[in-house]
């Protein structure tokens, strides 16, 4: 195993070297610049230890560069001034682990052992988040939201994202992305015992060269009749072992399959528009979710096709629903329709349009919040240790 230490603080470097010398087969190198750290990282079986106590942004760029160029390298980040936001940035850049400075020996040894034991291609298990895009009213743009959100999440996080079409009768995701998949959700549900990571990443339709994988709706109506609600939860549990995010485009109904998806979701984006019929339907959804016992934070309101000069204002929407708006997606009919008609995401039409920017910012907002939830415990542990 090869370890690279990159810290401007001599005392930190010496302490790390001392601890690493306890490993008989550990080759130790010290980098004094970004360039040298990057060059040394080209070796296999490498742990890069980066101290972000100084030149924080520069070191984050280095972590990103190393992770993109040499994904097998395991990165341990350090800092003498940790915060939730910094830990989020570090993990997003590609670091596997984080430790505060000054370094505590047993924590350092435990972390290094964990990095050594990890397979270079291993992923954290059971940290996957399921996000269902839902409305019980059709025609308000939930498929556009699900599709563009899934793609932006894949771009931002660079993690594997699964996009599932649960519209078993009239699914449109493959049309929106101009895909012709060989496998669909009906096949997957009939062969749950055969599914593993290799199978999923080689058979699900991948969108271009991104980390977005699409699980299409059944091509024939009769196939949908054989899908039982209990199989949905089983499928999600299998997918969670491979994907960091599962985005579900749910059907506009309250049938058993949709309820199963909603039950399994970590976040429900309840989509509406600013008109009275849509808001009344949204009220019914919220009432149902309350009866199902969902946590109020699990469901969030997304107002689609929003215009500032609408007769019904955002504060009116919040008053009617007795719930804050989570996100507002601006109305841009021409950009959306152009994207749909060409079978490509809105960002590929024009990434600078207001609606493309909104999808991108929503993806970042969601991933930031989920990172904060995952990293909050790490931060609290750091504080408990008196750092």
mmCIF file of C-alpha atoms in Angstrom:
data_model
loop_
_atom_site.group_PDB
_atom_site.id
_atom_site.type_symbol
_atom_site.label_atom_id
_atom_site.label_comp_id
_atom_site.label_asym_id
_atom_site.label_seq_id
_atom_site.Cartn_x
_atom_site.Cartn_y
_atom_site.Cartn_z
ATOM 1 C CA UNK A 1 0.000 0.000 0.000
ATOM 2 C CA UNK A 2 1.217 3.510 -0.810
ATOM 3 C CA UNK A 3 0.297 6.539 1.328
ATOM 4 C CA UNK A 4 0.859 10.149 0.267
ATOM 5 C CA UNK A 5 0.866 12.876 2.911
ATOM 6 C CA UNK A 6 0.162 16.426 1.780
ATOM 7 C CA UNK A 7 0.156 19.008 4.571
ATOM 8 C CA UNK A 8 1.857 22.369 5.036
ATOM 9 C CA UNK A 9 2.042 21.691 8.775
ATOM 10 C CA UNK A 10 5.263 19.806 9.576
ATOM 11 C CA UNK A 11 3.976 18.517 12.933
ATOM 12 C CA UNK A 12 0.900 16.992 11.245
ATOM 13 C CA UNK A 13 3.075 15.337 8.610
ATOM 14 C CA UNK A 14 5.420 13.871 11.221
ATOM 15 C CA UNK A 15 2.578 12.512 13.351
ATOM 16 C CA UNK A 16 1.003 10.822 10.309
ATOM 17 C CA UNK A 17 4.347 9.335 9.277
ATOM 18 C CA UNK A 18 4.832 7.983 12.786
ATOM 19 C CA UNK A 19 1.444 6.294 12.768
ATOM 20 C CA UNK A 20 1.879 4.911 9.239
ATOM 21 C CA UNK A 21 5.234 3.339 10.103
ATOM 22 C CA UNK A 22 3.273 0.809 12.155
ATOM 23 C CA UNK A 23 2.192 -0.781 8.863
ATOM 24 C CA UNK A 24 4.993 -3.076 7.665
ATOM 25 C CA UNK A 25 4.130 -2.951 3.969
ATOM 26 C CA UNK A 26 3.226 0.737 3.807
ATOM 27 C CA UNK A 27 5.220 2.904 1.394
ATOM 28 C CA UNK A 28 5.110 6.536 2.557
ATOM 29 C CA UNK A 29 5.606 9.629 0.386
ATOM 30 C CA UNK A 30 5.368 13.308 1.275
ATOM 31 C CA UNK A 31 4.074 15.854 -1.239
ATOM 32 C CA UNK A 32 4.923 19.539 -1.008
ATOM 33 C CA UNK A 33 2.691 20.773 -3.818
ATOM 34 C CA UNK A 34 -0.562 20.010 -5.632
ATOM 35 C CA UNK A 35 1.410 18.903 -8.673
ATOM 36 C CA UNK A 36 3.498 16.396 -6.725
ATOM 37 C CA UNK A 37 0.479 15.042 -4.839
ATOM 38 C CA UNK A 38 -1.333 14.538 -8.136
ATOM 39 C CA UNK A 39 1.672 12.873 -9.779
ATOM 40 C CA UNK A 40 2.237 10.486 -6.874
ATOM 41 C CA UNK A 41 -1.458 9.521 -6.912
ATOM 42 C CA UNK A 42 -1.049 7.768 -10.249
ATOM 43 C CA UNK A 43 0.177 4.626 -8.473
ATOM 44 C CA UNK A 44 -2.232 1.786 -7.704
ATOM 45 C CA UNK A 45 -3.303 0.932 -4.138
ATOM 46 C CA UNK A 46 -2.862 4.524 -2.984
ATOM 47 C CA UNK A 47 -4.212 6.485 -0.041
ATOM 48 C CA UNK A 48 -3.917 10.256 -0.448
ATOM 49 C CA UNK A 49 -4.020 12.139 2.849
ATOM 50 C CA UNK A 50 -4.785 15.834 2.243
ATOM 51 C CA UNK A 51 -4.744 18.502 4.947
ATOM 52 C CA UNK A 52 -7.210 21.310 4.126
ATOM 53 C CA UNK A 53 -6.252 23.479 7.095
ATOM 54 C CA UNK A 54 -4.653 25.858 4.567
ATOM 55 C CA UNK A 55 -5.504 26.624 0.922
ATOM 56 C CA UNK A 56 -8.922 25.010 1.353
ATOM 57 C CA UNK A 57 -10.355 25.692 -2.115
ATOM 58 C CA UNK A 58 -7.120 24.701 -3.805
ATOM 59 C CA UNK A 59 -7.084 21.383 -1.950
ATOM 60 C CA UNK A 60 -10.730 20.715 -2.831
ATOM 61 C CA UNK A 61 -9.830 21.195 -6.488
ATOM 62 C CA UNK A 62 -6.958 18.743 -6.049
ATOM 63 C CA UNK A 63 -9.250 16.111 -4.501
ATOM 64 C CA UNK A 64 -11.694 16.498 -7.389
ATOM 65 C CA UNK A 65 -8.904 16.252 -9.957
ATOM 66 C CA UNK A 66 -7.397 13.131 -8.379
ATOM 67 C CA UNK A 67 -10.789 11.452 -8.004
ATOM 68 C CA UNK A 68 -11.723 12.165 -11.625
ATOM 69 C CA UNK A 69 -8.353 10.985 -12.974
ATOM 70 C CA UNK A 70 -7.657 8.091 -10.607
ATOM 71 C CA UNK A 71 -10.965 6.833 -9.145
ATOM 72 C CA UNK A 72 -9.253 3.897 -7.412
ATOM 73 C CA UNK A 73 -7.312 6.268 -5.140
ATOM 74 C CA UNK A 74 -8.780 6.496 -1.639
ATOM 75 C CA UNK A 75 -8.683 10.013 -0.219
ATOM 76 C CA UNK A 76 -8.579 10.933 3.468
ATOM 77 C CA UNK A 77 -9.187 14.635 4.140
ATOM 78 C CA UNK A 78 -8.072 16.522 7.258
ATOM 79 C CA UNK A 79 -8.816 19.971 8.666
ATOM 80 C CA UNK A 80 -8.180 21.922 11.849
ATOM 81 C CA UNK A 81 -11.401 23.893 11.368
ATOM 82 C CA UNK A 82 -14.133 21.420 10.410
ATOM 83 C CA UNK A 83 -17.697 22.467 9.648
ATOM 84 C CA UNK A 84 -20.737 20.764 8.179
ATOM 85 C CA UNK A 85 -20.388 22.675 4.905
ATOM 86 C CA UNK A 86 -16.685 21.861 4.607
ATOM 87 C CA UNK A 87 -17.316 18.158 5.175
ATOM 88 C CA UNK A 88 -20.045 18.258 2.522
ATOM 89 C CA UNK A 89 -17.647 19.894 0.049
ATOM 90 C CA UNK A 90 -14.924 17.380 0.879
ATOM 91 C CA UNK A 91 -17.157 14.357 0.351
ATOM 92 C CA UNK A 92 -18.633 15.805 -2.831
ATOM 93 C CA UNK A 93 -15.126 16.412 -4.177
ATOM 94 C CA UNK A 94 -14.422 12.697 -3.782
ATOM 95 C CA UNK A 95 -12.834 12.051 -0.385
ATOM 96 C CA UNK A 96 -13.786 8.759 1.270
ATOM 97 C CA UNK A 97 -13.101 9.779 4.869
ATOM 98 C CA UNK A 98 -12.568 12.868 7.033
ATOM 99 C CA UNK A 99 -10.665 13.394 10.293
ATOM 100 C CA UNK A 100 -10.118 16.533 12.369
ATOM 101 C CA UNK A 101 -6.683 17.925 13.252
ATOM 102 C CA UNK A 102 -5.034 17.314 15.702
ATOM 103 C CA UNK A 103 -5.158 13.650 14.816
ATOM 104 C CA UNK A 104 -6.082 11.053 17.425
ATOM 105 C CA UNK A 105 -4.100 7.866 16.869
ATOM 106 C CA UNK A 106 -6.803 5.239 17.334
ATOM 107 C CA UNK A 107 -9.207 7.143 15.041
ATOM 108 C CA UNK A 108 -6.497 7.523 12.399
ATOM 109 C CA UNK A 109 -5.537 3.836 12.535
ATOM 110 C CA UNK A 110 -9.200 2.802 12.381
ATOM 111 C CA UNK A 111 -9.761 5.012 9.332
ATOM 112 C CA UNK A 112 -6.653 3.767 7.505
ATOM 113 C CA UNK A 113 -7.649 0.148 8.207
ATOM 114 C CA UNK A 114 -11.072 0.867 6.754
ATOM 115 C CA UNK A 115 -9.587 2.385 3.604
ATOM 116 C CA UNK A 116 -7.196 -0.533 3.163
ATOM 117 C CA UNK A 117 -10.022 -3.046 3.589
ATOM 118 C CA UNK A 118 -12.303 -1.337 1.101
ATOM 119 C CA UNK A 119 -12.408 -2.643 -2.413
ATOM 120 C CA UNK A 120 -11.435 0.179 -4.752
ATOM 121 C CA UNK A 121 -14.766 -0.081 -6.492
ATOM 122 C CA UNK A 122 -16.876 -0.511 -3.363
ATOM 123 C CA UNK A 123 -19.691 1.899 -2.646
ATOM 124 C CA UNK A 124 -21.282 2.825 0.620
ATOM 125 C CA UNK A 125 -24.301 0.630 1.043
ATOM 126 C CA UNK A 126 -27.756 1.605 2.193
ATOM 127 C CA UNK A 127 -27.068 5.351 1.951
ATOM 128 C CA UNK A 128 -29.204 5.571 -1.160
ATOM 129 C CA UNK A 129 -31.996 8.138 -1.153
ATOM 130 C CA UNK A 130 -35.307 7.487 -2.909
ATOM 131 C CA UNK A 131 -37.035 10.586 -4.269
ATOM 132 C CA UNK A 132 -40.513 10.178 -5.723
ATOM 133 C CA UNK A 133 -41.999 12.864 -7.962
ATOM 134 C CA UNK A 134 -45.757 12.682 -7.530
ATOM 135 C CA UNK A 135 -49.089 14.309 -8.295
ATOM 136 C CA UNK A 136 -52.552 12.815 -8.493
ATOM 137 C CA UNK A 137 -53.295 15.165 -11.390
ATOM 138 C CA UNK A 138 -51.805 14.552 -14.832
ATOM 139 C CA UNK A 139 -50.408 17.072 -17.249
ATOM 140 C CA UNK A 140 -48.556 19.341 -14.805
ATOM 141 C CA UNK A 141 -45.000 18.407 -15.761
ATOM 142 C CA UNK A 142 -43.919 15.825 -13.205
ATOM 143 C CA UNK A 143 -42.155 13.666 -15.821
ATOM 144 C CA UNK A 144 -40.142 16.676 -16.989
ATOM 145 C CA UNK A 145 -39.230 17.364 -13.380
ATOM 146 C CA UNK A 146 -38.259 13.744 -12.633
ATOM 147 C CA UNK A 147 -36.200 13.392 -15.809
ATOM 148 C CA UNK A 148 -34.303 16.662 -15.565
ATOM 149 C CA UNK A 149 -33.789 16.338 -11.802
ATOM 150 C CA UNK A 150 -32.336 12.844 -12.184
ATOM 151 C CA UNK A 151 -29.915 13.978 -14.883
ATOM 152 C CA UNK A 152 -28.777 17.037 -12.925
ATOM 153 C CA UNK A 153 -28.221 14.904 -9.803
ATOM 154 C CA UNK A 154 -26.052 12.540 -11.849
ATOM 155 C CA UNK A 155 -24.050 15.465 -13.225
ATOM 156 C CA UNK A 156 -23.595 17.220 -9.880
ATOM 157 C CA UNK A 157 -22.837 14.222 -7.658
ATOM 158 C CA UNK A 158 -21.160 12.033 -10.305
ATOM 159 C CA UNK A 159 -22.780 9.108 -8.512
ATOM 160 C CA UNK A 160 -25.001 6.430 -10.010
ATOM 161 C CA UNK A 161 -28.606 7.602 -10.305
ATOM 162 C CA UNK A 162 -31.540 5.371 -11.274
ATOM 163 C CA UNK A 163 -34.586 6.914 -12.936
ATOM 164 C CA UNK A 164 -37.646 4.663 -12.700
ATOM 165 C CA UNK A 165 -40.813 5.079 -14.734
ATOM 166 C CA UNK A 166 -43.772 3.862 -12.655
ATOM 167 C CA UNK A 167 -46.307 5.116 -15.200
ATOM 168 C CA UNK A 168 -47.109 1.572 -16.273
ATOM 169 C CA UNK A 169 -49.721 2.508 -18.867
ATOM 170 C CA UNK A 170 -48.439 5.783 -20.320
ATOM 171 C CA UNK A 171 -44.783 6.190 -19.366
ATOM 172 C CA UNK A 172 -42.863 8.902 -21.195
ATOM 173 C CA UNK A 173 -39.341 8.916 -19.775
ATOM 174 C CA UNK A 174 -37.838 6.991 -22.677
ATOM 175 C CA UNK A 175 -39.475 9.450 -25.066
ATOM 176 C CA UNK A 176 -38.185 12.437 -23.112
ATOM 177 C CA UNK A 177 -34.631 11.051 -23.329
ATOM 178 C CA UNK A 178 -34.955 9.409 -26.755
ATOM 179 C CA UNK A 179 -34.021 5.956 -25.438
ATOM 180 C CA UNK A 180 -34.925 2.483 -26.646
ATOM 181 C CA UNK A 181 -34.089 0.236 -23.699
ATOM 182 C CA UNK A 182 -33.725 -3.519 -24.001
ATOM 183 C CA UNK A 183 -35.016 -4.133 -20.477
ATOM 184 C CA UNK A 184 -37.971 -2.705 -18.562
ATOM 185 C CA UNK A 185 -39.304 -2.750 -15.029
ATOM 186 C CA UNK A 186 -41.570 -5.719 -15.740
ATOM 187 C CA UNK A 187 -38.575 -7.896 -16.622
ATOM 188 C CA UNK A 188 -36.696 -6.718 -13.534
ATOM 189 C CA UNK A 189 -39.587 -7.535 -11.222
ATOM 190 C CA UNK A 190 -39.884 -11.009 -12.710
ATOM 191 C CA UNK A 191 -36.176 -11.677 -12.172
ATOM 192 C CA UNK A 192 -35.381 -10.086 -8.815
ATOM 193 C CA UNK A 193 -33.299 -13.080 -7.744
ATOM 194 C CA UNK A 194 -30.923 -12.565 -10.679
ATOM 195 C CA UNK A 195 -30.262 -8.866 -10.188
ATOM 196 C CA UNK A 196 -26.915 -7.607 -8.903
ATOM 197 C CA UNK A 197 -24.758 -4.539 -9.480
ATOM 198 C CA UNK A 198 -23.004 -5.926 -12.547
ATOM 199 C CA UNK A 199 -26.317 -6.900 -14.093
ATOM 200 C CA UNK A 200 -27.910 -3.513 -13.391
ATOM 201 C CA UNK A 201 -25.065 -1.374 -14.733
ATOM 202 C CA UNK A 202 -24.737 -3.499 -17.852
ATOM 203 C CA UNK A 203 -28.428 -3.876 -18.714
ATOM 204 C CA UNK A 204 -30.168 -0.681 -17.618
ATOM 205 C CA UNK A 205 -30.201 1.976 -20.305
ATOM 206 C CA UNK A 206 -27.494 4.548 -19.584
ATOM 207 C CA UNK A 207 -28.122 8.100 -20.747
ATOM 208 C CA UNK A 208 -25.186 9.007 -22.980
ATOM 209 C CA UNK A 209 -21.977 9.081 -20.934
ATOM 210 C CA UNK A 210 -23.537 10.189 -17.666
ATOM 211 C CA UNK A 211 -24.098 8.123 -14.506
ATOM 212 C CA UNK A 212 -27.875 8.190 -15.087
ATOM 213 C CA UNK A 213 -29.518 4.795 -15.670
ATOM 214 C CA UNK A 214 -33.132 4.440 -16.772
ATOM 215 C CA UNK A 215 -35.572 1.684 -15.862
ATOM 216 C CA UNK A 216 -38.392 2.005 -18.377
ATOM 217 C CA UNK A 217 -42.086 1.263 -18.089
ATOM 218 C CA UNK A 218 -43.451 -2.001 -19.577
ATOM 219 C CA UNK A 219 -44.004 -1.821 -23.349
ATOM 220 C CA UNK A 220 -47.307 -3.716 -23.171
ATOM 221 C CA UNK A 221 -50.319 -2.935 -21.000
ATOM 222 C CA UNK A 222 -50.804 -6.580 -19.986
ATOM 223 C CA UNK A 223 -47.349 -6.688 -18.382
ATOM 224 C CA UNK A 224 -48.407 -4.032 -15.890
ATOM 225 C CA UNK A 225 -51.201 -6.285 -14.596
ATOM 226 C CA UNK A 226 -48.697 -8.821 -13.245
ATOM 227 C CA UNK A 227 -46.791 -6.261 -11.132
ATOM 228 C CA UNK A 228 -47.669 -6.573 -7.452
ATOM 229 C CA UNK A 229 -47.117 -3.726 -4.956
ATOM 230 C CA UNK A 230 -44.875 -5.814 -2.669
ATOM 231 C CA UNK A 231 -42.399 -6.296 -5.528
ATOM 232 C CA UNK A 232 -41.789 -2.542 -5.751
ATOM 233 C CA UNK A 233 -40.246 -2.400 -2.288
ATOM 234 C CA UNK A 234 -38.098 -5.454 -3.028
ATOM 235 C CA UNK A 235 -36.856 -3.871 -6.252
ATOM 236 C CA UNK A 236 -35.957 -0.648 -4.448
ATOM 237 C CA UNK A 237 -33.984 -2.564 -1.815
ATOM 238 C CA UNK A 238 -31.943 -4.228 -4.550
ATOM 239 C CA UNK A 239 -31.386 -0.967 -6.437
ATOM 240 C CA UNK A 240 -30.205 0.745 -3.236
ATOM 241 C CA UNK A 241 -27.138 -1.498 -3.235
ATOM 242 C CA UNK A 242 -25.981 0.000 -6.549
ATOM 243 C CA UNK A 243 -27.383 3.531 -6.780
ATOM 244 C CA UNK A 244 -26.896 6.606 -4.619
ATOM 245 C CA UNK A 245 -30.185 8.123 -5.763
ATOM 246 C CA UNK A 246 -33.375 6.568 -7.084
ATOM 247 C CA UNK A 247 -35.736 9.026 -8.770
ATOM 248 C CA UNK A 248 -39.248 7.697 -9.269
ATOM 249 C CA UNK A 249 -41.699 9.176 -11.756
ATOM 250 C CA UNK A 250 -44.901 7.910 -10.134
ATOM 251 C CA UNK A 251 -48.252 7.496 -11.845
ATOM 252 C CA UNK A 252 -51.005 10.026 -11.111
ATOM 253 C CA UNK A 253 -53.052 7.624 -9.017
ATOM 254 C CA UNK A 254 -53.358 6.153 -5.545
ATOM 255 C CA UNK A 255 -53.028 2.504 -6.552
ATOM 256 C CA UNK A 256 -51.036 -0.027 -4.555
ATOM 257 C CA UNK A 257 -47.855 0.217 -6.652
ATOM 258 C CA UNK A 258 -47.650 3.974 -6.177
ATOM 259 C CA UNK A 259 -48.374 3.748 -2.462
ATOM 260 C CA UNK A 260 -45.571 1.168 -2.173
ATOM 261 C CA UNK A 261 -43.188 3.597 -3.882
ATOM 262 C CA UNK A 262 -44.307 6.484 -1.681
ATOM 263 C CA UNK A 263 -43.899 4.370 1.461
ATOM 264 C CA UNK A 264 -40.317 3.551 0.475
ATOM 265 C CA UNK A 265 -39.388 7.142 -0.389
ATOM 266 C CA UNK A 266 -37.118 9.356 1.662
ATOM 267 C CA UNK A 267 -38.482 12.449 -0.064
ATOM 268 C CA UNK A 268 -41.714 13.056 -1.979
ATOM 269 C CA UNK A 269 -41.791 16.024 -4.329
ATOM 270 C CA UNK A 270 -45.492 16.798 -4.601
ATOM 271 C CA UNK A 271 -45.879 18.739 -7.832
ATOM 272 C CA UNK A 272 -48.597 21.307 -8.421
ATOM 273 C CA UNK A 273 -49.292 24.453 -10.396
ATOM 274 C CA UNK A 274 -50.771 27.724 -9.222
ATOM 275 C CA UNK A 275 -54.421 27.186 -10.117
ATOM 276 C CA UNK A 276 -57.371 26.204 -7.974
ATOM 277 C CA UNK A 277 -58.114 22.689 -9.354
ATOM 278 C CA UNK A 278 -54.460 21.644 -9.001
ATOM 279 C CA UNK A 279 -54.234 23.027 -5.478
ATOM 280 C CA UNK A 280 -57.384 21.178 -4.437
ATOM 281 C CA UNK A 281 -55.857 17.940 -5.713
ATOM 282 C CA UNK A 282 -52.666 18.744 -3.837
ATOM 283 C CA UNK A 283 -54.684 19.234 -0.645
ATOM 284 C CA UNK A 284 -56.165 15.763 -1.094
ATOM 285 C CA UNK A 285 -52.685 14.307 -1.483
ATOM 286 C CA UNK A 286 -51.478 15.967 1.696
ATOM 287 C CA UNK A 287 -54.512 14.681 3.567
ATOM 288 C CA UNK A 288 -53.848 11.150 2.330
ATOM 289 C CA UNK A 289 -50.154 11.326 3.235
ATOM 290 C CA UNK A 290 -51.144 12.473 6.720
ATOM 291 C CA UNK A 291 -53.455 9.466 7.075
ATOM 292 C CA UNK A 292 -50.628 7.205 5.881
ATOM 293 C CA UNK A 293 -48.533 8.529 8.746
ATOM 294 C CA UNK A 294 -45.837 10.184 6.667
ATOM 295 C CA UNK A 295 -43.560 12.656 8.428
ATOM 296 C CA UNK A 296 -44.467 16.176 7.336
ATOM 297 C CA UNK A 297 -40.893 16.815 6.180
ATOM 298 C CA UNK A 298 -41.032 13.785 3.905
ATOM 299 C CA UNK A 299 -43.411 15.577 1.507
ATOM 300 C CA UNK A 300 -42.341 18.857 -0.080
ATOM 301 C CA UNK A 301 -44.294 21.129 -2.417
ATOM 302 C CA UNK A 302 -42.887 21.969 -5.841
ATOM 303 C CA UNK A 303 -44.780 24.579 -7.855
ATOM 304 C CA UNK A 304 -44.217 24.021 -11.559
ATOM 305 C CA UNK A 305 -44.675 26.598 -14.347
ATOM 306 C CA UNK A 306 -44.544 29.388 -11.808
ATOM 307 C CA UNK A 307 -44.860 33.015 -12.933
ATOM 308 C CA UNK A 308 -44.471 36.007 -10.624
ATOM 309 C CA UNK A 309 -47.488 37.695 -12.202
ATOM 310 C CA UNK A 310 -49.811 34.718 -11.666
ATOM 311 C CA UNK A 311 -53.163 35.608 -10.164
ATOM 312 C CA UNK A 312 -52.487 33.085 -7.405
ATOM 313 C CA UNK A 313 -49.262 34.118 -5.666
ATOM 314 C CA UNK A 314 -46.813 31.861 -3.841
ATOM 315 C CA UNK A 315 -48.068 33.086 -0.468
ATOM 316 C CA UNK A 316 -51.615 32.145 -1.550
ATOM 317 C CA UNK A 317 -50.419 28.638 -2.396
ATOM 318 C CA UNK A 318 -48.778 28.287 1.010
ATOM 319 C CA UNK A 319 -51.890 29.574 2.756
ATOM 320 C CA UNK A 320 -54.188 27.160 0.915
ATOM 321 C CA UNK A 321 -51.928 24.163 1.536
ATOM 322 C CA UNK A 322 -50.812 25.230 5.037
ATOM 323 C CA UNK A 323 -47.318 24.285 3.935
ATOM 324 C CA UNK A 324 -44.265 26.168 2.686
ATOM 325 C CA UNK A 325 -43.235 25.868 -0.931
ATOM 326 C CA UNK A 326 -40.051 23.815 -1.257
ATOM 327 C CA UNK A 327 -39.184 24.902 -4.816
ATOM 328 C CA UNK A 328 -40.625 26.962 -7.672
ATOM 329 C CA UNK A 329 -39.830 26.022 -11.266
ATOM 330 C CA UNK A 330 -40.337 28.947 -13.657
ATOM 331 C CA UNK A 331 -42.647 28.732 -16.618
ATOM 332 C CA UNK A 332 -40.776 28.396 -19.916
ATOM 333 C CA UNK A 333 -43.097 26.747 -22.394
ATOM 334 C CA UNK A 334 -40.821 27.055 -25.418
ATOM 335 C CA UNK A 335 -37.715 25.584 -23.739
ATOM 336 C CA UNK A 336 -39.671 22.671 -22.249
ATOM 337 C CA UNK A 337 -41.564 21.832 -25.442
ATOM 338 C CA UNK A 338 -38.426 22.086 -27.545
ATOM 339 C CA UNK A 339 -36.676 19.652 -25.216
ATOM 340 C CA UNK A 340 -39.609 17.214 -25.223
ATOM 341 C CA UNK A 341 -39.999 17.301 -28.999
ATOM 342 C CA UNK A 342 -36.274 16.673 -29.508
ATOM 343 C CA UNK A 343 -36.074 13.992 -26.845
ATOM 344 C CA UNK A 344 -33.316 15.667 -24.848
ATOM 345 C CA UNK A 345 -33.073 17.336 -21.425
ATOM 346 C CA UNK A 346 -33.663 21.070 -21.100
ATOM 347 C CA UNK A 347 -30.012 21.716 -20.238
ATOM 348 C CA UNK A 348 -28.982 20.244 -23.600
ATOM 349 C CA UNK A 349 -31.243 22.730 -25.376
ATOM 350 C CA UNK A 350 -29.852 25.737 -23.534
ATOM 351 C CA UNK A 351 -28.258 25.379 -20.113
ATOM 352 C CA UNK A 352 -28.647 29.102 -19.416
ATOM 353 C CA UNK A 353 -32.453 29.177 -19.602
ATOM 354 C CA UNK A 354 -34.257 29.934 -16.368
ATOM 355 C CA UNK A 355 -35.885 26.503 -16.236
ATOM 356 C CA UNK A 356 -32.594 24.645 -16.848
ATOM 357 C CA UNK A 357 -30.945 26.674 -14.103
ATOM 358 C CA UNK A 358 -33.844 25.917 -11.770
ATOM 359 C CA UNK A 359 -33.552 22.147 -12.299
ATOM 360 C CA UNK A 360 -29.804 22.367 -11.711
ATOM 361 C CA UNK A 361 -30.215 24.444 -8.529
ATOM 362 C CA UNK A 362 -32.939 22.104 -7.253
ATOM 363 C CA UNK A 363 -30.649 19.095 -7.717
ATOM 364 C CA UNK A 364 -27.874 20.879 -5.850
ATOM 365 C CA UNK A 365 -30.263 21.946 -3.097
ATOM 366 C CA UNK A 366 -31.517 18.391 -2.599
ATOM 367 C CA UNK A 367 -28.061 16.806 -2.676
ATOM 368 C CA UNK A 368 -26.713 19.471 -0.292
ATOM 369 C CA UNK A 369 -29.495 18.783 2.200
ATOM 370 C CA UNK A 370 -28.957 15.032 2.000
ATOM 371 C CA UNK A 371 -25.211 15.465 2.442
ATOM 372 C CA UNK A 372 -25.899 17.642 5.468
ATOM 373 C CA UNK A 373 -28.053 14.930 6.985
ATOM 374 C CA UNK A 374 -25.376 12.296 6.358
ATOM 375 C CA UNK A 375 -22.514 14.473 7.575
ATOM 376 C CA UNK A 376 -24.235 16.026 10.579
ATOM 377 C CA UNK A 377 -23.415 13.004 12.699
ATOM 378 C CA UNK A 378 -19.741 13.230 11.714
ATOM 379 C CA UNK A 379 -19.686 16.901 12.655
ATOM 380 C CA UNK A 380 -21.368 16.238 15.988
ATOM 381 C CA UNK A 381 -18.802 13.550 16.725
ATOM 382 C CA UNK A 382 -16.044 16.019 15.961
ATOM 383 C CA UNK A 383 -17.537 18.554 18.391
ATOM 384 C CA UNK A 384 -17.933 15.900 21.085
ATOM 385 C CA UNK A 385 -14.218 15.207 20.862
ATOM 386 C CA UNK A 386 -13.516 18.833 21.713
ATOM 387 C CA UNK A 387 -12.125 19.894 18.369
#
